[in-house]
Short mmCIF file of C-alpha atoms and ligand atoms in Angstrom, two decimals:
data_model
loop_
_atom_site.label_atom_id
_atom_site.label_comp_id
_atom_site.label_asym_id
_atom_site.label_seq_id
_atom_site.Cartn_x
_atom_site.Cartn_y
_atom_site.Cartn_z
CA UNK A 1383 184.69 150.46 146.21
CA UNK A 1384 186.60 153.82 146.97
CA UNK A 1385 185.54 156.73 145.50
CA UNK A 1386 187.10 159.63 143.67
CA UNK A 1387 185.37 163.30 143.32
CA UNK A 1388 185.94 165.30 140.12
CA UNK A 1389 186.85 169.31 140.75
CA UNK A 1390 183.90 171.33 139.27
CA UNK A 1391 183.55 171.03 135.44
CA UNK A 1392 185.92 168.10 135.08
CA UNK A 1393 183.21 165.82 134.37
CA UNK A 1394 182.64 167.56 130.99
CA UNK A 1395 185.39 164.91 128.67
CA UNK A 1396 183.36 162.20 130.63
CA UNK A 1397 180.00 163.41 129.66
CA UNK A 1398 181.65 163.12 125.91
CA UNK A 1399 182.58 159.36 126.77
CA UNK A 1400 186.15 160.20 127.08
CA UNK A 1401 187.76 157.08 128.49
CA UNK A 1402 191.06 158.91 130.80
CA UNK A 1403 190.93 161.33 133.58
CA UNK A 1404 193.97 163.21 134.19
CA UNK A 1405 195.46 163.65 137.80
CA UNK A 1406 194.54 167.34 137.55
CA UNK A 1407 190.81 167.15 137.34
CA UNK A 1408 190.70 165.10 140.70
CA UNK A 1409 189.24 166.92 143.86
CA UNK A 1410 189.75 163.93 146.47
CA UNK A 1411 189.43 160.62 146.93
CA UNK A 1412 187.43 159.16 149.94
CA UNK A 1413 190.84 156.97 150.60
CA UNK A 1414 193.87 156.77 149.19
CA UNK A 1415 193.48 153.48 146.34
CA UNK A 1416 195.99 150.92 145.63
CA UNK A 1417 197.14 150.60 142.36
CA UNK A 1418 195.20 149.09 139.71
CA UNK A 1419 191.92 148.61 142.24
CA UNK A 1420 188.74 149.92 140.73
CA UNK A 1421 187.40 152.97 141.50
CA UNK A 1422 183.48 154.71 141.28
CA UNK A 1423 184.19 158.79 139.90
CA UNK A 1424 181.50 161.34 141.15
CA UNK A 1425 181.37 164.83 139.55
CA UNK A 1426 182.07 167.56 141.94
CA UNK A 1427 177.61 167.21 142.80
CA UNK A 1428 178.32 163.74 144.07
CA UNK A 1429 176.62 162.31 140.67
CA UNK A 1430 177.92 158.95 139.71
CA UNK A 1431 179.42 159.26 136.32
CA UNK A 1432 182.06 156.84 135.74
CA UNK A 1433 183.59 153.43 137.08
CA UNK A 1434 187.62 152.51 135.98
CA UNK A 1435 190.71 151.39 137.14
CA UNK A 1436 192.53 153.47 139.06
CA UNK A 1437 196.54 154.14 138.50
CA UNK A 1438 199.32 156.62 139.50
CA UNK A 1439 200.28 159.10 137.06
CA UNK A 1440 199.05 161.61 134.41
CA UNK A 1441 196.52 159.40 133.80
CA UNK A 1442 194.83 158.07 136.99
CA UNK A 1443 191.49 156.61 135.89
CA UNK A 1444 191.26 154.46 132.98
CA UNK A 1445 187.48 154.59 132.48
CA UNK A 1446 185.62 150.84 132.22
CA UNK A 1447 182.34 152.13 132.32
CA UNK A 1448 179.73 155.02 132.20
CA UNK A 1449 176.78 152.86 133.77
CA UNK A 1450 176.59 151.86 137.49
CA UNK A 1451 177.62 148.12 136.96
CA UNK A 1452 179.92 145.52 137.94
CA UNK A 1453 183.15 144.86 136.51
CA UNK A 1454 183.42 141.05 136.92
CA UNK A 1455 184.14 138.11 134.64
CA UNK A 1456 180.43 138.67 133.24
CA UNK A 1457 181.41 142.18 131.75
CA UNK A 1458 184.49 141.14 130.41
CA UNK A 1459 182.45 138.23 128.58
CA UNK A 1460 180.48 141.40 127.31
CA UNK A 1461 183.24 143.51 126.01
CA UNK A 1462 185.06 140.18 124.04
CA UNK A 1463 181.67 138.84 122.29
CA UNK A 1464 181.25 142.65 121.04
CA UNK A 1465 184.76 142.58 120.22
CA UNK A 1466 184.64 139.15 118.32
CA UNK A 1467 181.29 140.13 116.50
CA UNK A 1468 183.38 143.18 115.03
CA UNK A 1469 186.10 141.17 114.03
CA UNK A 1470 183.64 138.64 112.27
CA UNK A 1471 182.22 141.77 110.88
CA UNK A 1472 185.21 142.92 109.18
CA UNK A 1473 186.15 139.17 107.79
CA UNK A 1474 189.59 138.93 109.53
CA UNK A 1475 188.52 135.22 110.87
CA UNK A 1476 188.71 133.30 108.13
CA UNK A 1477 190.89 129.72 107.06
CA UNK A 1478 193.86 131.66 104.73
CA UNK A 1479 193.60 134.19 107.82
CA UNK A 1480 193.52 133.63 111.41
CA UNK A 1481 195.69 136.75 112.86
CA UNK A 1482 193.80 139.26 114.06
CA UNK A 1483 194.17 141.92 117.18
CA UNK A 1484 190.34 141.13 118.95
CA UNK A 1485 191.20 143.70 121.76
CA UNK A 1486 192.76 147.18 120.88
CA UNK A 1487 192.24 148.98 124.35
CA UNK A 1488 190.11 152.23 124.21
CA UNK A 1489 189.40 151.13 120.56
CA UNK A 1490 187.28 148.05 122.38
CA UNK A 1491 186.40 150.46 125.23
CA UNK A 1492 188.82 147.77 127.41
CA UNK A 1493 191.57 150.61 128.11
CA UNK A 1494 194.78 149.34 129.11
CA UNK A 1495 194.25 145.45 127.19
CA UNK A 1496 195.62 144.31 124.00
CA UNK A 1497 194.74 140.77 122.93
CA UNK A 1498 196.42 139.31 119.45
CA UNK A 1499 194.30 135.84 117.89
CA UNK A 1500 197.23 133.72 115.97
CA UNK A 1501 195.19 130.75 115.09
CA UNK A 1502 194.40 128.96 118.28
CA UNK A 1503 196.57 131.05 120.64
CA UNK A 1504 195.76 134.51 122.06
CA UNK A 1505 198.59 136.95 123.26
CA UNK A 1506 196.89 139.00 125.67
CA UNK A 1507 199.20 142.05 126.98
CA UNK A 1508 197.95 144.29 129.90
CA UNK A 1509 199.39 148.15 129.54
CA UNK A 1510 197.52 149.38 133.42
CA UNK A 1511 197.59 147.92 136.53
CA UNK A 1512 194.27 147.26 136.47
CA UNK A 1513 194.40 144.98 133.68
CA UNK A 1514 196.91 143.19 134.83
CA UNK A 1515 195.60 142.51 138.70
CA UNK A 1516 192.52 140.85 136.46
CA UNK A 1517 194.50 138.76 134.27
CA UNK A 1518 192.44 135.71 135.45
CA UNK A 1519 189.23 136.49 134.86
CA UNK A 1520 189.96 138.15 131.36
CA UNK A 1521 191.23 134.74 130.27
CA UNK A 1522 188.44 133.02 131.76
CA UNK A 1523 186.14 135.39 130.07
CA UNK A 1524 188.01 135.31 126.82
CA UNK A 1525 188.35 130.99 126.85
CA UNK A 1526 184.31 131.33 127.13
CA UNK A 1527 183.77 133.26 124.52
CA UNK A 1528 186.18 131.94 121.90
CA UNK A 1529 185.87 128.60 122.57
CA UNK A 1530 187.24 125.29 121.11
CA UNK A 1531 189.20 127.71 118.97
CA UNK A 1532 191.21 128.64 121.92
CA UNK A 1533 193.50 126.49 122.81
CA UNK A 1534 196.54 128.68 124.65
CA UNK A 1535 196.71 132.43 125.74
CA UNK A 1536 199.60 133.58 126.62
CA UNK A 1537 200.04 136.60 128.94
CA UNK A 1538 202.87 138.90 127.58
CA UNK A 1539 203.54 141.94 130.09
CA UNK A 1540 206.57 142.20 131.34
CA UNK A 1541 207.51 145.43 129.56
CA UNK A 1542 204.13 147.01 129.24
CA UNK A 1543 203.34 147.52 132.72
CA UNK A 1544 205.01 150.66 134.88
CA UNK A 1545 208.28 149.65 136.60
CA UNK A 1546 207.48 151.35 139.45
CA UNK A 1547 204.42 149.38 140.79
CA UNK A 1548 206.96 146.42 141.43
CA UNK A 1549 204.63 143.96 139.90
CA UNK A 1550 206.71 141.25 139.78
CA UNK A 1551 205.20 140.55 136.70
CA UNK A 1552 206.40 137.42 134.34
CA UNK A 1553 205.53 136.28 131.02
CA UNK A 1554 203.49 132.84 130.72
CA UNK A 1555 200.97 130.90 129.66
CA UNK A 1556 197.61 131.58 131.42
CA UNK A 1557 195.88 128.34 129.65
CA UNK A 1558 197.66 125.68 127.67
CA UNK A 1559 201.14 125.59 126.66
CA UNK A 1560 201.66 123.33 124.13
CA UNK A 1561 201.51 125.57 120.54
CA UNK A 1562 202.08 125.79 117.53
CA UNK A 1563 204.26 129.17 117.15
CA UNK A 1564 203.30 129.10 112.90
CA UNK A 1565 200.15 131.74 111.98
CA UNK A 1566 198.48 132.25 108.70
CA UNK A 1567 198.07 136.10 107.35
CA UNK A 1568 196.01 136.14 104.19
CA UNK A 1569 197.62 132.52 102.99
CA UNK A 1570 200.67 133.84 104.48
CA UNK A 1571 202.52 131.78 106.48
CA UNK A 1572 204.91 133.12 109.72
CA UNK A 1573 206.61 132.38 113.14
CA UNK A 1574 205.64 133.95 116.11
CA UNK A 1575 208.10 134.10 119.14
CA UNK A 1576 205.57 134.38 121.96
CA UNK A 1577 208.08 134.58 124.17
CA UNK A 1578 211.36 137.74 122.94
CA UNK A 1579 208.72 139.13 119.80
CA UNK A 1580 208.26 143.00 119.67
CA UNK A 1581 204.95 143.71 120.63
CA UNK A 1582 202.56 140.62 120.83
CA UNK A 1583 205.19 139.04 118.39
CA UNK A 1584 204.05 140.76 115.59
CA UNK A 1585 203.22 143.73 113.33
CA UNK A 1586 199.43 142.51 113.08
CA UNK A 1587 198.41 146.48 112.04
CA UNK A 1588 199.92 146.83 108.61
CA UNK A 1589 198.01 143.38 107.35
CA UNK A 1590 195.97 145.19 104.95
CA UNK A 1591 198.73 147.72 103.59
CA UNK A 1592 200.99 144.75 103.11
CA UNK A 1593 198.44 143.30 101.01
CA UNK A 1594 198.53 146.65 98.83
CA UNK A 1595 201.97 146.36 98.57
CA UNK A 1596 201.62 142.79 96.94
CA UNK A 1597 199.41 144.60 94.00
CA UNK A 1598 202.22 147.11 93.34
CA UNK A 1599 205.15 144.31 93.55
CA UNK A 1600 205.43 142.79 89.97
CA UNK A 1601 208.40 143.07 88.20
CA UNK A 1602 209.67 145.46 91.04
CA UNK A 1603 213.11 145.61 92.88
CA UNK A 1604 212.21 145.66 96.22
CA UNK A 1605 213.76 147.06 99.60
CA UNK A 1606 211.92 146.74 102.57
CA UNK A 1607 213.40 148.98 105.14
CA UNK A 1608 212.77 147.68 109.03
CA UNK A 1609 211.65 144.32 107.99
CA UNK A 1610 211.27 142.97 111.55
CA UNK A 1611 209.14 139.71 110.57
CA UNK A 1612 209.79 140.54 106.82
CA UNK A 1613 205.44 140.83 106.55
CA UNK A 1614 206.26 143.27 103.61
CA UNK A 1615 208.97 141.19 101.99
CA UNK A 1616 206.81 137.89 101.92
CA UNK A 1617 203.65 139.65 100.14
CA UNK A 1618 206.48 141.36 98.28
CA UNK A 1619 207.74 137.65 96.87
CA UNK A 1620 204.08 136.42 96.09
CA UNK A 1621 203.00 139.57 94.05
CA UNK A 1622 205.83 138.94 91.54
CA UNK A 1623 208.93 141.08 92.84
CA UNK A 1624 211.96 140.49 90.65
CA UNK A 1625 214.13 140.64 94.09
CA UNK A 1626 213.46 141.83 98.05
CA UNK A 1627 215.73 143.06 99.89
CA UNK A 1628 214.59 142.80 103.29
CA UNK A 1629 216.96 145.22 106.27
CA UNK A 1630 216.54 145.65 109.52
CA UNK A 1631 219.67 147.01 112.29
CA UNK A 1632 218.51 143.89 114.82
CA UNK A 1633 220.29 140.01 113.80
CA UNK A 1634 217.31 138.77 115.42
CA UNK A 1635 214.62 140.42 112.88
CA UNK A 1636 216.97 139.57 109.87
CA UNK A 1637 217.12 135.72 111.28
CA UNK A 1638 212.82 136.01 111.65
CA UNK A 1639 212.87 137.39 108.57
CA UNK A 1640 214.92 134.49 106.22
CA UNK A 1641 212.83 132.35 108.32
CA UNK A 1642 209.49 133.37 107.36
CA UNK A 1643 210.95 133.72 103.94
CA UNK A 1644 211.98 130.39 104.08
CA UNK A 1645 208.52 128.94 105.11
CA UNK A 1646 206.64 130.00 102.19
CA UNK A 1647 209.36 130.42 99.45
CA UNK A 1648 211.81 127.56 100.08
CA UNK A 1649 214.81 127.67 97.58
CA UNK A 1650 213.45 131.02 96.42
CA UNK A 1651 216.74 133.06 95.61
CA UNK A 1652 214.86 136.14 94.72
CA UNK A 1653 215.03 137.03 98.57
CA UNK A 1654 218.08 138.86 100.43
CA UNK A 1655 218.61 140.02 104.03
CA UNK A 1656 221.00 142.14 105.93
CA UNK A 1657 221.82 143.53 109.28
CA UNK A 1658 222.39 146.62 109.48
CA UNK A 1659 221.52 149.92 110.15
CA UNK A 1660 218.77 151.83 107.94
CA UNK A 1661 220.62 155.04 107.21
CA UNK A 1662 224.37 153.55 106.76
CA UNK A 1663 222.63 150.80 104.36
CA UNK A 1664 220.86 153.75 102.42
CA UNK A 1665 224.19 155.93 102.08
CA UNK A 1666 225.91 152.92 100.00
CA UNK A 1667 223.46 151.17 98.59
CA UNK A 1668 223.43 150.70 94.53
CA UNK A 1669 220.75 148.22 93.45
CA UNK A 1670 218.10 150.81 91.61
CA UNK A 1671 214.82 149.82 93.99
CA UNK A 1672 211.97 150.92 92.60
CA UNK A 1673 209.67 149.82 95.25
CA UNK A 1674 211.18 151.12 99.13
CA UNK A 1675 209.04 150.47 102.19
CA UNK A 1676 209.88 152.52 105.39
CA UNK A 1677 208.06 151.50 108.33
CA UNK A 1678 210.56 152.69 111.08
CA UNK A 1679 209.66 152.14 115.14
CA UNK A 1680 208.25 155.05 116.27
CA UNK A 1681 210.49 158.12 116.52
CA UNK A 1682 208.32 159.98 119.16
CA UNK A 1683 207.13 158.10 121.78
CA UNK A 1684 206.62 161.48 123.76
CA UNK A 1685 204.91 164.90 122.97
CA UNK A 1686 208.02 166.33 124.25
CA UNK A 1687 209.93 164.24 121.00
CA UNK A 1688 207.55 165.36 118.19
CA UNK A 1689 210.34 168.02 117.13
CA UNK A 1690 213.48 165.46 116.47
CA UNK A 1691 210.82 162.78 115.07
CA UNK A 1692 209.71 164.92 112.91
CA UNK A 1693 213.33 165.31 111.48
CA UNK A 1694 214.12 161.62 111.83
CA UNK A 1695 211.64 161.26 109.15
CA UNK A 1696 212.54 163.51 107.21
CA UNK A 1697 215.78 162.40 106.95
CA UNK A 1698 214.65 159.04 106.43
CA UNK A 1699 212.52 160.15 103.66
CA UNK A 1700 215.03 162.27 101.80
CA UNK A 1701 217.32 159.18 101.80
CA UNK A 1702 214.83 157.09 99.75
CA UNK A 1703 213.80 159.97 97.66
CA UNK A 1704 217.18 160.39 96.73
CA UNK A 1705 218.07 156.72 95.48
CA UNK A 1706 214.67 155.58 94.31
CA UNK A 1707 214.26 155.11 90.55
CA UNK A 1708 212.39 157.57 88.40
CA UNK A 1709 208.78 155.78 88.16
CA UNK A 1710 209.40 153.84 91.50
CA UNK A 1711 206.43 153.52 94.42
CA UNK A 1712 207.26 154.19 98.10
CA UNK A 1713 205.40 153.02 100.75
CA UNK A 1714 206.53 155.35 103.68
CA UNK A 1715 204.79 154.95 107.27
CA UNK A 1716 205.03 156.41 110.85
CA UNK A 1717 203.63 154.61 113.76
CA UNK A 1718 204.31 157.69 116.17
CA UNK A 1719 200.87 158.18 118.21
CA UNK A 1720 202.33 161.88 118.65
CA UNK A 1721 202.74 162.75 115.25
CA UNK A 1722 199.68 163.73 113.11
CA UNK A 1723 198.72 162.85 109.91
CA UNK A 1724 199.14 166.57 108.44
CA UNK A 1725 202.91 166.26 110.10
CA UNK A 1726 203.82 163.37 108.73
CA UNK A 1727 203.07 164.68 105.59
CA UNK A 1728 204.74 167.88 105.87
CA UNK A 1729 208.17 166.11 107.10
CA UNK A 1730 207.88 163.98 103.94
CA UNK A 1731 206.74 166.62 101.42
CA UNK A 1732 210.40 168.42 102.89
CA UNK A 1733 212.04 165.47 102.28
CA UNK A 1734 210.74 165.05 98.62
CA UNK A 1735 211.47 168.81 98.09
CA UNK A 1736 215.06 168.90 99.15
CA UNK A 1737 215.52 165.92 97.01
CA UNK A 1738 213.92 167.64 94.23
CA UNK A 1739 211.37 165.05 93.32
CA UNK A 1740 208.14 165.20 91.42
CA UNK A 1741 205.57 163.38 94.28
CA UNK A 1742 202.21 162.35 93.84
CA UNK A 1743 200.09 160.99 96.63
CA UNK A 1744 198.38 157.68 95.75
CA UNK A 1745 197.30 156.44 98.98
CA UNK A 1746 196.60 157.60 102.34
CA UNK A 1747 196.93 154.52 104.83
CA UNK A 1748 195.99 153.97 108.50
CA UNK A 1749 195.44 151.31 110.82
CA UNK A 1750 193.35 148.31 109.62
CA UNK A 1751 189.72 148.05 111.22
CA UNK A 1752 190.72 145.54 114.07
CA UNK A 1753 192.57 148.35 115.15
CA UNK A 1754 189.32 150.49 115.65
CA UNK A 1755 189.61 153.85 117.03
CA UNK A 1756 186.71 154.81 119.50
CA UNK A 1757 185.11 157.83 117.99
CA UNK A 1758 185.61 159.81 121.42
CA UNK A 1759 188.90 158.96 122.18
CA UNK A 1760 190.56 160.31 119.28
CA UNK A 1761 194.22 159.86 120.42
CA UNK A 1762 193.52 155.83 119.34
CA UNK A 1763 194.68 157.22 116.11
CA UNK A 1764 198.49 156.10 115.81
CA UNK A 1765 199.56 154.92 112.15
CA UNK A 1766 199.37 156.37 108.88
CA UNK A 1767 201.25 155.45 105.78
CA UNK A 1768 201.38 157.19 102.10
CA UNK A 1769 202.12 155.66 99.06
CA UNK A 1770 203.73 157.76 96.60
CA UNK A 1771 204.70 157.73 92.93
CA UNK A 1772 208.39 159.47 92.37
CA UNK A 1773 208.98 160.51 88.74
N1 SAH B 2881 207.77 146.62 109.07
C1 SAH B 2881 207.72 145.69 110.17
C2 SAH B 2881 207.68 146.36 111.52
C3 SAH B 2881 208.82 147.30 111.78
S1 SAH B 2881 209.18 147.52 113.48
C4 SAH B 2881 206.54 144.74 109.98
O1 SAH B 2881 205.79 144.87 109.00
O2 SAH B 2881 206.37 143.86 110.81
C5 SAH B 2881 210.63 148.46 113.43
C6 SAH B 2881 211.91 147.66 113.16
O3 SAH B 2881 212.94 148.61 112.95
C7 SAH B 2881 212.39 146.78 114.30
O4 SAH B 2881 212.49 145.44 113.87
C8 SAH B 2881 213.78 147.32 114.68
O5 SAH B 2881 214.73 146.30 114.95
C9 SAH B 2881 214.16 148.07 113.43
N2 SAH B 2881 215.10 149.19 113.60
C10 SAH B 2881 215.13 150.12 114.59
N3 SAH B 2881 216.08 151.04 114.36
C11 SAH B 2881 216.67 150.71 113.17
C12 SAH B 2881 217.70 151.28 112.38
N4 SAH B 2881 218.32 152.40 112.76
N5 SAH B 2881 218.02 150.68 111.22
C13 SAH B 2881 217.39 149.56 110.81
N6 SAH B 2881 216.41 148.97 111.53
C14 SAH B 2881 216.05 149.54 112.69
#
């Protein structure tokens, strides 16, 4: 295995477990390594301290482990059973529920590998090199410790991965084939497009807050804003909504949506869905919602965005504060890994200003606990929601 020295006092984020080493802490390397081949890090005393996979850019090592071992099909076994024994932990694996995210990357101390459970199919996505050079085994690993109860995994990278190391990479099944693309999410039922879906195919992180927005929905005129799926507007329907109306600027979300809809409210003409754009279908809307859900993509994807996200949601926010009816609930959300908690709160306590609204805070939300954020590596830390009560 090649080797990579640390500059003097770079080892210190290591010593604290962090998972990434930047470009900038790195002295030399005994040779040059190819992308996404594993790599043993020695502080600048030639002490072993780390072993990861190795990748060009800001972030060169993604850190596997802090023990001298091997990374083979045996550690990978490891990582999943740990990773299955906290989902069984947290009671996502159940009959009414069997979507669940078993692998969230630094979160599972598996940096760069996202794996999504929809019943008896796994959507496994690599986001490094190295992941993705040891797609076999993973499955391999992953078949062995699941079991009978996986059937398919399907291997869903083709965006993920940097352009530039001319993978070649394609979507596919890495074991079976032949699925069924319906899941289950808290008795909820929903398709999954392996194959064009956003993400893994879908929004598995806002299961829990979905289910608080079923306890709020009685009686309520709904509008869920950036539907995608329509998970909000289905929990929406079952806790008693007088009507949803479910929006989202992409055809193919609105089309997901009425068919999800469709699937466990047949002939249910409560529901509505339309195509358009978030802020134009704001501007002229009329029905008096008194329950709004925003859970926009993320505005920032960059450090170098936070300033413009920051007004997007504002924006956004002062739209719905506007229109929503005196006594209504909003559910507002940010998924931006670059904007804090405290920001997000401060662009929406703007927005409720300049619409001169009386706020109160009823909820703080996050990311549910199969999204689990390694306590050293606090930038795991990407959504947060509030739930508010406009007078
Ligand atoms: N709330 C969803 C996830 C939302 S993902 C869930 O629970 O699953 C963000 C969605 O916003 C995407 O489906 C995307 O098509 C949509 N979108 C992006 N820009 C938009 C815009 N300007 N207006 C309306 N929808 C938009």
């Amino acid at each position: 295995m090649k080797s990579i020295f640390l500059k003097r006092g770079k080892e210190e984020s290591l010593r604290r477990f962090h998972p990434w080493i930047f470009s900038g802490a790195i002295h030399h390397m005994s040779e040059e390594p190819e992308e996404g081949e594993k790599v043993m890090v020695f502080t600048s005393e030639n002490e072993y301290i780390a072993t990861g996979h190795f990748q060009i850019g800001s972030i060169m090592v993604r850190v596997l482990t802090f023990d001298h071992e091997e990374i083979d099909q045996h550690f990978y076994e490891q990582k999943l059973a740990i990773a299955k024994d906290v989902r069984q932990s947290i009671g996502v694996m159940g009959n009414d529920n069997n979507t669940y995210r078993l692998v969230h990357g630094e979160g599972d101390n598996l940096p760069g590998l996202v794996i999504d459970i929809y019943g008896n199919t796994a959507v496994m996505q690599a986001h490094s090199v190295g992941m993705h050079l040891e797609r076999h085994i993973i499955a391999k690993a992953l078949k062995n410790v699941m079991g009978e109860g996986l059937q398919n995994i399907f291997y869903k990278s083709e965006t993920t991965l940097p352009y530039k190391a001319e993978l070649g990479q394609e979507n596919g099944f890495l074991l079976g084939g032949d699925t069924d693309d319906v899941a289950m999410e808290n008795g909820l039922k929903f398709h999954v497009d392996w194959l064009k879906g956003q993400k893994t195919g879908f929004f598995v992180d806002q299961r829990d807050n979905r289910s608080l927005l079923e306890r709020y929905a009685k009686g309520r005129k709904v509008l869920n804003m950036f539907c995608y799926t329509g998970g909000f507007s289905f929990y929406a329907m079952r806790g008693g909504a007088e009507l949803v109306h479910s929006v989202d600027s992409s055809q193919k979300a609105i089309d997901l949506t009425n068919a999800n809809i469709a699937l466990n409210f047949p002939d249910d003409s409560r529901h509505e869905a339309f195509a358009e754009d978030a802020f134009r279908f704001m501007e002229k809307m009329q029905t008096p919602y008194d329950l709004i859900i925003l859970d926009p993509p993320a505005f920032a994807k960059h450090k170098d965005a936070l300033h413009n996200a920051l007004k997007g949601y504002t924006r956004l926010n002062r739209k719905a504060f506007e229109k929503i009816q005196p006594g209504g609930i909003l559910f507002t959300f940010s998924c931006s890994q670059a904007v804090n908690k405290d920001q997000f709160r401060t662009a929406v306590f703007t927005a409720a200003a300049s619409a001169r609204r009386n706020v109160r805070i009823l909820h703080q939300l996050h990311q549910p606990a199969d999204h689990p954020i390694n306590i050293y590596h606090p930038e795991g830390e990407y959504l947060k929601g509030l739930v508010l009560y406009v007078e």
